Each structure stands twice: as C-alpha cells, then as structure tokens.
Amino acid sequence: MATAHLETTIAPEKIAAMYLQYEVEQFYTHEAALLDHQRFEEWVDLFTDDTAYFMPIRRTVPRRNLSREFTRPGEMAFFDDDKATLVGRVQKLGTGTAWAEDPPSRTRHLVTNVRIIEDLGTELTVETCFHLYRTRLKSEIDEWIGRREDVLRRTEEGFRIARRDIYLDQTVLLSQNLSNFF
Amino acid sequence: MTIEAPGTTAYLDSLVNVATGELDRRIFSDEEIFELEMQHIFGRAWLFLCHETQIPKKGDFFEAPMGKDNVLVVRQRDRSIKALLNTCTHRGNAVCRAEEGNVRNFMCTYHGWTFGLDGELVGVPGMSDFYRDELDRTKHPLRKVAQLDNYKGFIFATMDPQAPPLLEFLGRTGRIAIDLLAERGDIEARPGVQKFTLNCNWKFTADNAFDYYHPQITHISAQAVGMIPSADVNDTGGAKTDEGKALGVQRLPTDLDTLVALGEYGHAISGPSLDSMLRTLPPEMHELVTWRQNPGPLAALGPVGSRFAGHPHLFPTAWFTMDAQISLRVPRSAGVTEVWWFSFKDRNESPEEQKAQLGRQIHSFGPAGFLEQEDGENWSQSTAQTRGGASRDIPQLLKMGLGRGKIIHEDGVARIEAPVNEHAQLWTYLSWLAWVKGTSWDELRSATTPGDYI
Ligand code: FES
Ligand SMILES: [Fe+2]
C-alpha cells in the first residue's frame, strides 16, 4: 500500500520538512493571489507591526566592486518602509485618486524557487525568486524579476512577514514607476 | 498657415510664442528638434555631473551623461578630479561599463589599450611587435571634457571650450539654486542614485518643477493619506470640490504667494515664498526652510535668495529640491527620459534627523515615491498626445498670468511676486528657443536676460 511504503521509507524529519515547505509555499501562493486580486488591505495584514520592507538600489559595478552592488539600509533605496508607510501606500490606492494605479494595472506575481534558508523556531528565513508581470493602461508592459529574502514569523494566525528585502535584477529601472508591491 | 522648413530659425521661432503663451507641441516629439537640442543645448551648456563626495577615494569614478556622450568623472591620485569621455581612442569601445566603482586604470577590453586615471594612454599591447614602436602614445589619451569646474562640491562640465566660466553661466539665480542645497551644512551625497525610465520628453519633467498648479489634483491621493505635510492653518479645512470633500482632503495652498526668479541662460526658481511655505508646513517641519535665514546661508543667499522656498531649476535639466535632492532629467531620445535622483545629507545633523530626512527623500520622489508616481503619468501621457497628426496642432498653453509678471530687479536677482503662475515655465521655453537656435553665447546671454515684464 502506498501510504505504508511512504511511512516505512521516508524519515519523519523529511516528512516534516516537506510539510513546512508546503506550508511556506501555500503562504506565498496566497500572498500572490491577494496582490493579483487587488486585496491590498488583506495583503498588508500579512506584515508584522515591526516589519521592514526594503528594496535597495542595485548598481552596475565591476566584479571586483561587487560588494557595493546594492545599497544598504540607511542609504538610498526604492522602498524603505515600515508598517505605517506600507499601510499608507495601501490607503493611497484606496482613495480612488492615485492616478498611477487608476485605471489599475493588471499584475501577475509568480513566486518560485522557494528555499527555507534557516528555521529558528519562531522565525524562518526564506528566499524566493519572483517574476512580476504587469500590464497597465492600454498597452504598457513591465516585468520585474528578482529575489526576495523574507523573515517569516510564526504567529497564531499563521506566518507573518517580519522583514522583506527585495533585490531587483534591473539597475536603471525600465519602468516609469514602482506603483505595485513585490 | 505657413509651415517653415524644419531646422531653420524661422521654423524654430514659430514654435514658441511668448506673447500668446503658446508652444507648438512638436517640440516634445520631433526627433530633428531633439538632435538640435543635443547639439546646441547639451553640447554646450554646463551640465551637472555629480557631487565630489560620490568619488571620495583615488580611483573612484562615476559615469555621468552629457547629451549622448558618457563621461567618467574620476578622482585622481593627487585628489583632483578629471572628466574623461568613456570611449577608447583606438576603436571607440567603452573603456568602462560600470556606473560607478573604483579602478587603478581603465583597460579597454577590446584590444587592451590601457589608460591611467588621468586618461593618458599608458599601455598598448604589441607596441613593438605590431606597431613597430611607431605609435605616439601621447597623441591618443582619453578625451577630456572641454571645461570642468565645481561650485561648492557640485561638479559641472561643458563640451564647449567657448562656454563662459561656470560661475558666469550659473549667474546669481543658478548659484542661489545650488546654495539652497550647499549652504544647508556639511553636505554629503548618500550612496545610491535612483534611476528610472519615463516615456516622456525631458522638457515636461523640467517645466513641471515650477508647476504649483498641479499638486492639488495630481497629488490628491498623497495629500489624502498625509504624505504631503500640511499645517492645516491657512485654509478652512475644505477641499475645493465635492469629490475632494468626500475624500477629506485639505486644499493645497496653491493660491499662496509665489516667488519667481528668472536667471540668465534659462535658470529659474519658482514656487511658494518662504513665508507662504511656513504657513503650509507644520511647525515641527519649519526647520526644513528656516535654516536659510541663519547667518551663513543668509550671507550666501542674500536678502532675496533666502526668501525662496520653491523649486530651483538649473537649465537645462537639474532640479534642486527643498529636501536636499537633485533630480537630473537625462534625455535619451525625444520620447524617452531617465530620471536620476541624487540625495544628500548634512553631516552635522543628528542621526535621527538624517534618518527622518532619508525617509522623506525615499517616500516623496523616485519611481516608488508617493508624489512622483503620479507626475510620471502626466508627463508620459502628455508626451504621447504630441504625436497625433491632429493633436500636435493644438498649442501647449502657458497663459497663466501672461503679461502680468512685473519683474523686480534687486540684489542681482530678477524676481516676480504673484499668485501661482506660469512665468518660470514660459521663461524656460523662451530660453530654450534661444539655445536651440544655436545663437552665440553673447546673443544667448542677452536673449535670456530678464527685462521688465513677462
Ligand atoms: S577599441 Fe580599445 S583597445 Fe581597441
Ligand atoms: Fe508633481
């Protein structure tokens, strides 16, 4: 019987690891769906009150200067938000007069390569790759691909994002704004 | 209607009508006009490259645009600064393909010609075997900009050896524009220049710096969520429209007194006077502008200069903001502009003050800024409508306060005091016309010297 086979040949830690991987992936799929369905109030609830949402500037530098490819916290960035600022962004969309998102853009958040880097019990560090595809107005297309590094905190309501670092693969941005969430 | 031949002076003159406040929309999408701009404006004007604190160490470089040329601003071994064209003198390859970094020399990756930090050609592979020692290395250094200078640490260059000295080019208005940043304290560039691409003509980004007519509509959402600081004392707490009232939006103070400076070669400052700004800012933010009245800054800015709280713009493309940033608008084609945000801090400020300012800088402008997301929308859409065969025949209007701008000359500054107006925009285009016609420096200067009215 298949189940018996599973239980006898796969170590329990592996089953637990698979289950954790499943839970984390479910979380990200859910998060992406909230964004792509424009349910931003629910999305922003996924962040802890002490969250940090950070997208540094990436620079084209020689290989030997790679240590200064990304700006660091305390330097310039595209996003350096706390919870209040993130909520402010969501509220701005809700005014109906945030013209960059009205008419709203259509987005598709594809999240892949989910790797649990570290599990400290109350918090996990997780790395994901993303492809954010956006069309806006009649014919504009933007695409951003990159890597996110999250700290996910275990809470009674499930995972909450306690920190998100977003590393875009573009240096000079080819889009006219970053009016969406990553 | 007679259509003049493109490129002729008569044609260009027909594009800007200062008497009626009307512009021809072709100036925003015509590639031939763009080429004239590259040649006559970006090929001649002093252009902002970077700040000296961006390249503090020997061998540090920052790549800056000058029209379609790319220039490497390089800190030399003797700590001086040179600006070199980023093109190998052998066959033209870029000798550096990074935006910034640190190098010992620039080795071209095509055939290996190697240039020192000063641009001298120091290495040629096969010098004896292939060139039989007949190549004179001293004749083929990286080319330098025609003139390089800095004003209080802000580095500028021009490709025109005939251009007047930087200080003369800036004039009083241009110097005040820079002093409104430089005199804040001990200024240092923050690491990281935001760069993003807009599908718009660069002139929309430039003239918008003076436009205090748009915030109450364009930035209504930022206002609604409290991202535009407001003291809420100067108006009755009401929006101008029912829709605005429904949103609980305060009226933005666009009817306050505007102070305009018109400078030679096209520089201008426009926006609220210091007094107006103080009425709109909450008290805890007054320090953002009141430092201008401190003895040091006051001495540099003078009695008129210290009263400006609006937006200074150095012709052609550098906007110095109120909160220690420079927005450089980099034209890539008639329809594509990159916006580069340089951000500064005052080393004398406390870590808390520096952090608070960093937050304001990140959250106001740039592609994710609460304000500029909407600005970009206007510029790209306005540009798109200049391409239609019928749409482009509709004039672009700058009629607000037309002919009512009485110019007061005092302390070397030509200023206008009036409610919100479009004088500075009109000045920008009047100057643009003089530039793009390729007139001599003397003619250019006299054509852009403010008179009594605009
Ligand atoms: S092009 Fe640079 S070495 Fe040949
Ligand atoms: Fe604006």
XYZ file of C-alpha atoms and ligand atoms in Angstrom:
641
model
C 0.000 0.000 0.000
C 1.379 3.355 -0.976
C 0.946 5.079 2.405
C 2.649 2.276 4.272
C 5.507 2.430 1.813
C 5.885 6.159 2.479
C 5.906 5.741 6.221
C 8.458 2.977 6.199
C 10.928 4.552 3.788
C 10.816 8.323 4.433
C 12.233 9.585 7.697
C 9.806 11.659 9.829
C 12.108 14.715 9.696
C 11.875 14.625 5.962
C 8.094 14.469 6.103
C 8.182 17.439 8.498
C 10.480 19.339 6.163
C 8.190 18.617 3.234
C 5.222 19.801 5.221
C 6.985 23.002 6.186
C 7.958 23.576 2.577
C 4.308 23.046 1.629
C 3.075 25.483 4.276
C 5.544 28.153 3.201
C 4.696 27.718 -0.461
C 0.999 27.894 0.350
C 1.644 31.141 2.173
C 3.370 32.679 -0.836
C 0.714 31.482 -3.257
C -1.925 33.027 -1.042
C 0.033 36.269 -0.768
C 0.437 36.477 -4.545
C -3.272 35.861 -5.036
C -4.157 38.692 -2.644
C -1.960 41.090 -4.609
C -3.172 39.981 -8.008
C -6.786 40.239 -6.846
C -6.102 43.761 -5.522
C -6.978 42.744 -1.958
C -4.341 45.082 -0.578
C -5.815 45.580 2.909
C -5.631 41.840 3.498
C -2.172 41.750 1.959
C -0.773 44.414 4.257
C -2.166 42.477 7.234
C 0.366 39.776 6.399
C 3.120 42.063 7.682
C 4.037 42.310 11.361
C 3.746 45.675 13.072
C 7.527 45.844 13.339
C 8.085 44.868 9.709
C 10.678 46.322 7.367
C 10.073 46.362 3.618
C 13.243 47.254 1.771
C 14.237 47.427 -1.874
C 17.811 48.695 -2.274
C 19.214 50.370 -5.368
C 21.213 47.964 -7.467
C 24.201 49.347 -9.373
C 26.174 48.068 -12.324
C 29.642 47.723 -10.817
C 32.792 45.854 -11.839
C 33.100 42.332 -10.473
C 35.811 43.406 -8.087
C 33.477 46.063 -6.620
C 30.537 43.672 -6.250
C 30.423 44.292 -2.510
C 28.936 47.693 -3.327
C 26.381 46.435 -5.828
C 23.413 47.028 -3.507
C 22.792 49.995 -1.264
C 22.296 49.128 2.389
C 19.732 50.140 4.994
C 20.475 53.748 5.902
C 21.444 54.549 2.298
C 19.163 55.413 -0.614
C 16.641 52.795 -1.690
C 13.486 52.469 -3.749
C 11.463 51.167 -0.801
C 12.415 51.552 2.849
C 9.063 51.193 4.528
C 7.801 50.427 7.978
C 4.294 49.146 8.611
C 2.798 52.643 8.722
C 4.288 53.550 5.340
C 3.105 50.288 3.792
C -0.379 50.921 5.149
C -0.135 54.457 3.739
C 0.606 53.032 0.299
C -2.438 50.773 0.550
C -4.623 53.644 1.742
C -3.384 55.762 -1.159
C -4.606 53.136 -3.613
C -7.918 53.139 -1.791
C -8.508 56.861 -2.332
C -9.527 56.258 -5.926
C -7.324 59.195 -6.916
C -3.919 57.504 -7.019
C -3.700 58.140 -10.718
C -0.682 55.900 -11.358
C -2.908 52.977 -10.338
C -6.180 54.280 -11.690
C -7.014 52.682 -14.066
C -5.391 49.894 -12.067
C -2.585 47.871 -13.528
C -3.013 44.132 -14.042
C -0.365 42.110 -12.266
C 0.736 38.524 -12.022
C 3.066 37.625 -9.196
C 4.881 34.384 -9.967
C 6.828 33.110 -6.976
C 9.269 30.262 -7.402
C 12.484 28.694 -6.083
C 11.198 28.781 -2.507
C 14.129 27.928 -0.242
C 13.924 27.804 3.520
C 17.357 29.070 4.478
C 17.061 28.884 8.233
C 14.424 27.856 10.782
C 14.924 29.368 14.209
C 11.601 28.151 15.530
C 9.675 31.404 15.925
C 11.129 32.788 12.722
C 12.195 31.414 9.365
C 14.403 32.960 6.735
C 13.090 32.203 3.283
C 14.440 33.098 -0.109
C 12.192 33.240 -3.151
C 12.537 34.277 -6.757
C 9.762 36.298 -8.312
C 8.584 37.392 -11.699
C 6.173 40.299 -11.507
C 4.452 40.820 -14.832
C 2.363 43.926 -15.212
C 0.289 45.416 -17.963
C -1.178 48.819 -17.466
C -3.334 51.232 -19.423
C -3.942 50.015 -22.948
C -0.626 48.555 -23.916
C 2.149 49.135 -21.383
C 4.072 46.078 -20.241
C 6.550 45.938 -17.399
C 8.372 42.977 -15.987
C 10.478 42.749 -12.886
C 12.399 39.671 -11.955
C 14.373 39.330 -8.796
C 14.955 37.699 -5.468
C 13.297 38.261 -2.130
C 14.642 37.414 1.262
C 11.947 37.240 3.924
C 11.855 36.694 7.626
C 8.591 34.852 8.293
C 7.384 34.851 11.870
C 5.150 32.076 13.170
C 2.064 33.562 14.806
C -1.287 32.178 15.877
C -2.759 33.463 12.619
C -0.057 31.747 10.594
C 3.065 33.194 9.010
C 3.580 36.939 9.122
C 6.310 38.814 7.222
C 8.658 40.424 9.713
C 11.143 41.602 7.107
C 11.305 41.611 3.324
C 14.362 42.541 1.256
C 13.694 42.786 -2.458
C 16.602 42.563 -4.869
C 15.575 43.563 -8.386
C 17.671 42.347 -11.287
C 17.452 45.728 -13.087
C 19.779 48.606 -12.295
C 18.360 51.512 -14.323
C 14.664 50.694 -13.933
C 12.950 50.271 -17.257
C 9.514 51.092 -15.851
C 8.077 54.515 -15.237
C 7.141 53.728 -11.658
C 7.061 51.084 -8.979
C 3.427 51.556 -8.041
C 2.921 47.874 -7.284
C 4.005 45.638 -4.422
C 6.685 42.978 -4.557
C -0.694 78.796 -42.133
C 2.818 78.706 -43.454
C 4.936 75.854 -42.277
C 8.571 76.803 -42.179
C 11.246 74.316 -43.139
C 12.304 72.263 -40.097
C 15.583 73.338 -38.588
C 15.528 76.882 -39.894
C 15.480 79.772 -37.479
C 12.087 80.871 -38.787
C 10.712 77.403 -38.126
C 12.109 77.318 -34.608
C 10.797 80.832 -33.929
C 7.333 79.645 -34.895
C 7.390 77.002 -32.155
C 7.480 79.267 -29.113
C 5.213 82.278 -28.863
C 5.917 84.128 -25.655
C 3.416 86.869 -26.486
C 0.483 84.445 -26.579
C 1.896 81.875 -24.161
C 1.576 79.151 -26.786
C 4.028 76.430 -27.739
C 3.970 74.075 -30.677
C 3.641 70.517 -29.373
C 6.123 69.307 -31.977
C 8.933 70.382 -29.700
C 8.106 67.401 -27.477
C 8.324 64.624 -30.038
C 10.195 65.770 -33.105
C 13.460 63.812 -33.347
C 15.062 66.501 -35.511
C 14.437 69.044 -32.791
C 15.862 66.567 -30.291
C 19.062 66.413 -32.331
C 19.263 70.218 -32.282
C 18.856 70.089 -28.504
C 21.674 67.575 -28.218
C 23.912 69.788 -30.308
C 23.040 73.285 -29.149
C 21.939 72.711 -25.540
C 23.529 69.525 -24.226
C 26.612 70.004 -26.395
C 27.243 73.482 -24.985
C 25.685 74.026 -21.550
C 27.425 73.380 -18.261
C 25.848 70.137 -17.080
C 25.742 68.733 -13.561
C 27.771 65.511 -13.368
C 27.937 64.506 -9.708
C 28.990 65.653 -6.259
C 32.581 65.362 -5.122
C 31.589 63.167 -2.159
C 30.405 60.489 -4.591
C 34.015 59.835 -5.565
C 35.943 60.318 -2.305
C 38.890 57.959 -2.925
C 41.639 57.818 -5.548
C 40.389 55.787 -8.482
C 36.714 56.289 -7.631
C 34.649 57.016 -10.699
C 31.062 57.921 -11.522
C 29.684 57.733 -15.042
C 27.595 60.772 -15.985
C 25.676 61.644 -19.142
C 26.436 64.713 -21.241
C 23.929 64.570 -24.056
C 24.620 61.299 -25.814
C 28.188 61.244 -24.527
C 29.124 59.245 -21.461
C 31.687 60.806 -19.205
C 33.751 59.224 -16.439
C 34.250 61.572 -13.511
C 37.417 60.271 -11.875
C 39.183 61.073 -8.613
C 42.887 61.437 -9.414
C 45.886 60.310 -7.393
C 46.538 63.939 -6.412
C 42.852 64.124 -5.302
C 41.854 66.457 -8.116
C 39.001 65.442 -10.420
C 39.001 64.863 -14.163
C 36.143 64.072 -16.531
C 37.009 61.764 -19.451
C 34.935 60.629 -22.378
C 34.188 56.966 -21.931
C 35.356 55.912 -25.354
C 38.612 54.219 -26.284
C 40.750 56.281 -28.639
C 41.647 53.140 -30.599
C 38.346 51.886 -31.954
C 35.793 53.505 -29.696
C 34.826 50.793 -27.243
C 33.670 51.982 -23.834
C 36.662 51.728 -21.516
C 34.349 51.272 -18.538
C 30.987 49.587 -18.489
C 30.029 50.169 -14.870
C 28.030 53.070 -13.425
C 30.404 53.611 -10.540
C 33.234 51.869 -8.761
C 36.941 52.076 -8.108
C 39.744 51.306 -10.570
C 43.521 51.554 -10.851
C 43.291 52.306 -14.552
C 40.882 51.845 -17.436
C 41.797 48.878 -19.612
C 39.810 48.664 -22.810
C 38.511 45.121 -23.140
C 38.656 45.136 -26.951
C 42.412 45.154 -27.635
C 43.755 46.044 -24.229
C 44.755 49.677 -24.576
C 45.153 50.910 -21.045
C 44.571 54.433 -19.792
C 45.636 55.954 -16.493
C 43.151 57.641 -14.153
C 44.143 60.884 -15.873
C 43.277 59.446 -19.285
C 46.852 59.111 -20.523
C 47.450 56.085 -22.749
C 49.875 54.039 -20.687
C 49.706 50.633 -22.294
C 49.369 49.343 -25.871
C 49.674 45.570 -26.340
C 52.126 44.726 -29.134
C 53.613 48.188 -29.187
C 56.879 46.937 -30.696
C 55.714 43.731 -32.429
C 52.624 45.112 -34.144
C 53.126 48.852 -34.126
C 56.919 48.760 -34.550
C 57.031 51.451 -31.889
C 55.618 53.921 -34.409
C 52.518 54.836 -32.416
C 52.790 58.062 -30.454
C 51.013 57.169 -27.224
C 50.894 60.786 -26.108
C 48.605 61.632 -29.028
C 45.822 59.263 -28.018
C 44.709 59.854 -24.447
C 41.069 59.571 -23.444
C 39.478 62.834 -24.452
C 38.535 65.268 -21.730
C 35.500 67.468 -21.450
C 36.192 70.968 -22.725
C 35.830 72.587 -19.302
C 35.358 71.157 -15.834
C 34.635 73.099 -12.678
C 32.880 72.726 -9.415
C 30.731 75.022 -7.357
C 30.804 74.149 -3.649
C 31.464 70.491 -4.442
C 28.912 70.179 -7.244
C 30.819 69.132 -10.347
C 29.854 70.520 -13.740
C 31.313 70.207 -17.214
C 30.725 71.578 -20.684
C 31.735 70.208 -24.072
C 32.126 73.745 -25.391
C 35.535 75.386 -24.975
C 33.854 78.740 -25.722
C 31.328 78.439 -22.913
C 31.594 81.181 -20.282
C 33.052 80.144 -16.908
C 30.765 78.090 -14.674
C 30.147 80.941 -12.241
C 29.081 83.221 -15.044
C 26.879 80.520 -16.567
C 25.143 79.956 -13.247
C 24.703 83.640 -12.576
C 23.091 84.767 -9.365
C 19.952 82.661 -9.826
C 21.875 79.480 -10.599
C 24.151 79.992 -7.618
C 21.160 80.529 -5.334
C 19.681 77.292 -6.702
C 22.789 75.378 -5.632
C 23.238 77.361 -2.407
C 19.748 76.266 -1.387
C 21.326 72.829 -1.062
C 25.021 73.553 -0.485
C 24.513 76.047 2.331
C 22.430 73.626 4.437
C 25.577 72.452 6.205
C 28.295 69.902 5.604
C 26.792 68.196 2.575
C 27.495 64.605 1.589
C 25.902 62.518 -1.152
C 24.084 59.457 0.123
C 25.185 56.256 -1.604
C 22.767 55.213 -4.322
C 21.347 57.194 -7.244
C 17.813 56.175 -8.145
C 17.499 55.810 -11.916
C 14.329 55.040 -13.813
C 12.936 55.393 -17.306
C 9.990 57.501 -18.404
C 8.435 57.521 -21.831
C 8.322 61.274 -21.992
C 10.128 64.265 -23.385
C 12.630 65.791 -20.977
C 11.053 69.251 -21.174
C 7.870 68.052 -19.459
C 9.952 66.961 -16.484
C 11.839 70.245 -16.485
C 8.934 72.682 -16.681
C 6.944 70.714 -14.107
C 9.413 71.765 -11.413
C 7.727 75.182 -11.481
C 4.145 73.950 -11.698
C 2.318 74.607 -8.449
C -0.999 74.391 -10.276
C -0.986 70.584 -10.485
C -0.416 69.290 -6.930
C -3.978 69.709 -5.739
C -5.193 67.320 -8.421
C -2.179 65.233 -9.366
C -1.113 64.615 -5.782
C -4.547 64.484 -4.187
C -4.043 60.877 -3.078
C -0.700 61.608 -1.426
C -2.354 64.541 0.335
C -5.287 62.377 1.414
C -3.021 59.908 3.201
C -0.909 62.598 4.808
C 2.204 62.295 2.669
C 2.255 65.999 1.888
C 2.904 67.740 5.179
C 0.284 70.351 5.895
C -0.133 72.737 8.784
C -3.844 72.922 8.110
C -3.950 76.523 9.269
C -4.039 78.574 6.144
C -7.304 77.289 4.787
C -10.663 76.408 6.150
C -10.084 72.691 6.056
C -12.213 72.266 3.000
C -11.483 70.840 -0.390
C -12.294 72.860 -3.456
C -14.591 70.261 -4.952
C -17.305 67.989 -3.627
C -15.221 64.994 -4.631
C -12.360 66.391 -2.617
C -14.608 66.981 0.395
C -15.797 63.409 0.216
C -12.177 62.306 0.469
C -11.487 64.557 3.414
C -8.697 66.237 1.536
C -7.363 69.586 2.632
C -6.985 72.199 -0.003
C -3.405 72.509 -1.104
C -2.083 76.030 -0.807
C -1.671 76.760 -4.485
C -3.130 80.239 -4.131
C -0.325 81.405 -1.897
C 2.205 83.966 -2.941
C 4.647 82.598 -5.433
C 8.156 83.917 -5.739
C 9.782 83.541 -9.134
C 13.409 84.172 -10.058
C 14.341 84.356 -13.723
C 18.003 83.877 -14.489
C 20.350 84.214 -17.420
C 20.694 81.191 -19.727
C 17.325 79.855 -18.570
C 17.764 79.091 -14.885
C 14.739 79.830 -12.742
C 13.235 79.324 -9.317
C 9.511 79.223 -8.758
C 7.123 78.243 -6.021
C 5.993 79.464 -2.635
C 7.867 82.215 -0.867
C 9.435 81.296 2.450
C 6.545 82.969 4.292
C 3.957 81.013 2.311
C 5.808 77.783 2.928
C 5.929 78.421 6.665
C 2.163 78.783 6.679
C 1.738 75.416 4.979
C 4.317 73.387 6.908
C 3.542 72.002 10.350
C 5.711 73.781 12.965
C 7.955 70.767 13.574
C 8.971 70.941 9.913
C 9.765 74.648 9.743
C 13.463 73.856 10.088
C 13.255 72.449 6.544
C 13.308 76.021 5.262
C 14.176 78.351 8.129
C 17.882 77.430 8.006
C 18.031 79.785 5.024
C 17.774 82.699 7.443
C 20.778 81.584 9.527
C 23.797 83.902 9.189
C 25.961 81.671 6.961
C 23.298 80.752 4.416
C 21.856 84.251 4.534
C 25.214 85.716 3.568
C 25.415 83.414 0.532
C 21.773 83.658 -0.497
C 21.230 87.332 0.165
C 18.006 89.001 1.247
C 16.096 87.920 -1.872
C 17.593 84.458 -2.292
C 16.845 83.470 1.284
C 13.132 84.108 0.724
C 12.768 81.328 -1.859
C 11.138 78.064 -0.804
C 10.043 76.909 -4.259
C 11.798 74.795 -6.828
C 15.144 75.906 -8.266
C 15.959 74.550 -11.695
C 19.295 74.851 -13.434
C 18.850 74.972 -17.162
C 18.582 72.543 -18.788
C 17.830 69.595 -16.538
C 18.747 69.810 -12.851
C 16.087 70.427 -10.228
C 17.331 71.123 -6.693
C 14.562 70.101 -4.293
C 13.623 71.536 -0.916
C 14.802 68.429 0.905
C 18.389 68.027 -0.304
C 17.936 66.108 -3.525
C 18.777 66.757 -7.150
C 16.538 65.406 -9.843
C 18.566 65.137 -13.007
C 16.498 64.541 -16.108
C 18.553 62.669 -18.671
C 17.193 62.849 -22.230
C 17.713 59.598 -24.146
C 15.520 60.389 -27.161
C 12.650 62.760 -27.911
C 10.307 60.313 -26.206
C 12.467 58.715 -23.515
C 13.925 60.365 -20.442
C 15.720 58.816 -17.495
C 15.191 60.434 -14.140
C 18.164 60.256 -11.767
C 17.725 61.148 -8.112
C 20.818 62.270 -6.187
C 20.194 62.546 -2.449
C 22.228 64.366 0.164
C 22.555 64.599 3.905
C 24.083 67.119 6.248
C 26.906 65.514 8.224
C 26.234 67.940 11.079
C 22.691 66.715 11.631
C 21.937 64.134 14.284
C 21.447 60.508 13.212
C 17.719 60.873 13.940
C 17.428 63.943 11.707
C 19.394 62.215 8.971
C 17.161 59.157 9.165
C 13.971 61.205 9.077
C 15.218 63.060 6.021
C 16.182 59.821 4.288
C 12.624 58.609 4.818
C 11.194 61.782 3.276
C 13.594 61.539 0.338
C 12.725 57.913 -0.402
C 8.999 58.360 0.066
C 8.403 61.580 -1.870
C 10.079 61.145 -5.224
C 11.565 58.390 -7.335
C 9.570 55.630 -9.020
C 8.054 54.394 -5.755
C 7.603 57.896 -4.306
C 4.177 58.957 -3.140
C 4.390 62.024 -5.394
C 6.353 61.165 -8.489
C 4.347 58.085 -9.465
C 1.569 60.415 -10.486
C 3.864 63.011 -12.058
C 5.276 60.378 -14.384
C 1.765 59.584 -15.549
C 1.179 63.179 -16.623
C 4.490 63.534 -18.440
C 4.248 60.306 -20.410
C 0.622 60.840 -21.349
C 1.217 64.471 -22.328
C 4.147 63.396 -24.485
C 2.110 60.680 -26.186
C -0.503 63.219 -27.277
C 2.099 65.358 -29.040
C 2.473 62.720 -31.748
C -1.023 62.690 -33.207
C -1.343 64.427 -36.545
C -4.331 66.413 -35.272
C -3.383 66.569 -31.581
C 0.007 68.111 -32.195
C -1.608 71.103 -33.890
C -3.220 72.093 -30.602
C -0.968 74.602 -28.884
C 0.568 73.932 -25.486
C -0.636 76.688 -23.166
C 1.320 78.761 -20.682
C -1.068 81.667 -20.300
C -1.435 81.959 -16.553
C -0.539 85.470 -15.501
C 0.675 86.162 -19.020
C 1.975 89.704 -19.384
C 1.329 90.419 -15.697
C 4.717 89.269 -14.467
C 6.293 92.521 -13.370
C 9.963 91.838 -12.871
C 11.672 93.433 -9.897
C 15.458 93.698 -10.052
C 17.062 93.612 -6.629
C 20.277 92.231 -5.170
C 21.208 90.787 -8.559
C 18.029 88.703 -8.743
C 15.191 89.302 -11.198
C 12.030 88.295 -9.369
C 8.269 88.244 -9.761
C 5.848 88.124 -6.856
C 2.388 86.915 -7.775
C -0.101 84.140 -7.084
C 0.553 80.771 -8.742
C 1.638 81.480 -12.291
C 3.411 80.066 -15.325
C 6.109 82.681 -15.730
C 9.011 80.364 -14.923
C 7.800 77.767 -17.421
C 7.467 80.446 -20.073
C 10.977 81.641 -19.215
C 12.272 78.118 -19.654
C 10.841 77.867 -23.169
C 11.875 81.373 -24.127
C 15.407 80.412 -23.132
C 15.103 77.000 -24.762
C 14.333 78.717 -28.058
C 17.395 80.933 -27.802
C 19.561 77.877 -27.070
C 18.172 75.579 -29.696
C 18.680 78.171 -32.432
C 22.404 77.819 -31.777
C 22.964 81.511 -31.172
C 26.340 82.740 -29.959
C 26.992 82.938 -26.223
C 26.657 86.713 -26.313
C 23.324 86.575 -28.126
C 22.204 83.789 -25.838
C 23.004 85.812 -22.795
C 21.216 88.910 -23.992
C 18.198 86.889 -25.163
C 17.922 85.343 -21.692
C 18.474 88.452 -19.617
C 15.216 89.328 -17.865
C 13.595 92.643 -18.774
C 10.680 94.344 -17.055
C 7.741 92.075 -17.812
C 6.897 88.554 -18.926
S 38.995 49.655 -29.053
Fe 40.010 49.926 -27.204
S 41.843 48.790 -27.461
Fe 40.886 48.626 -29.364
Fe 4.238 66.869 -9.007
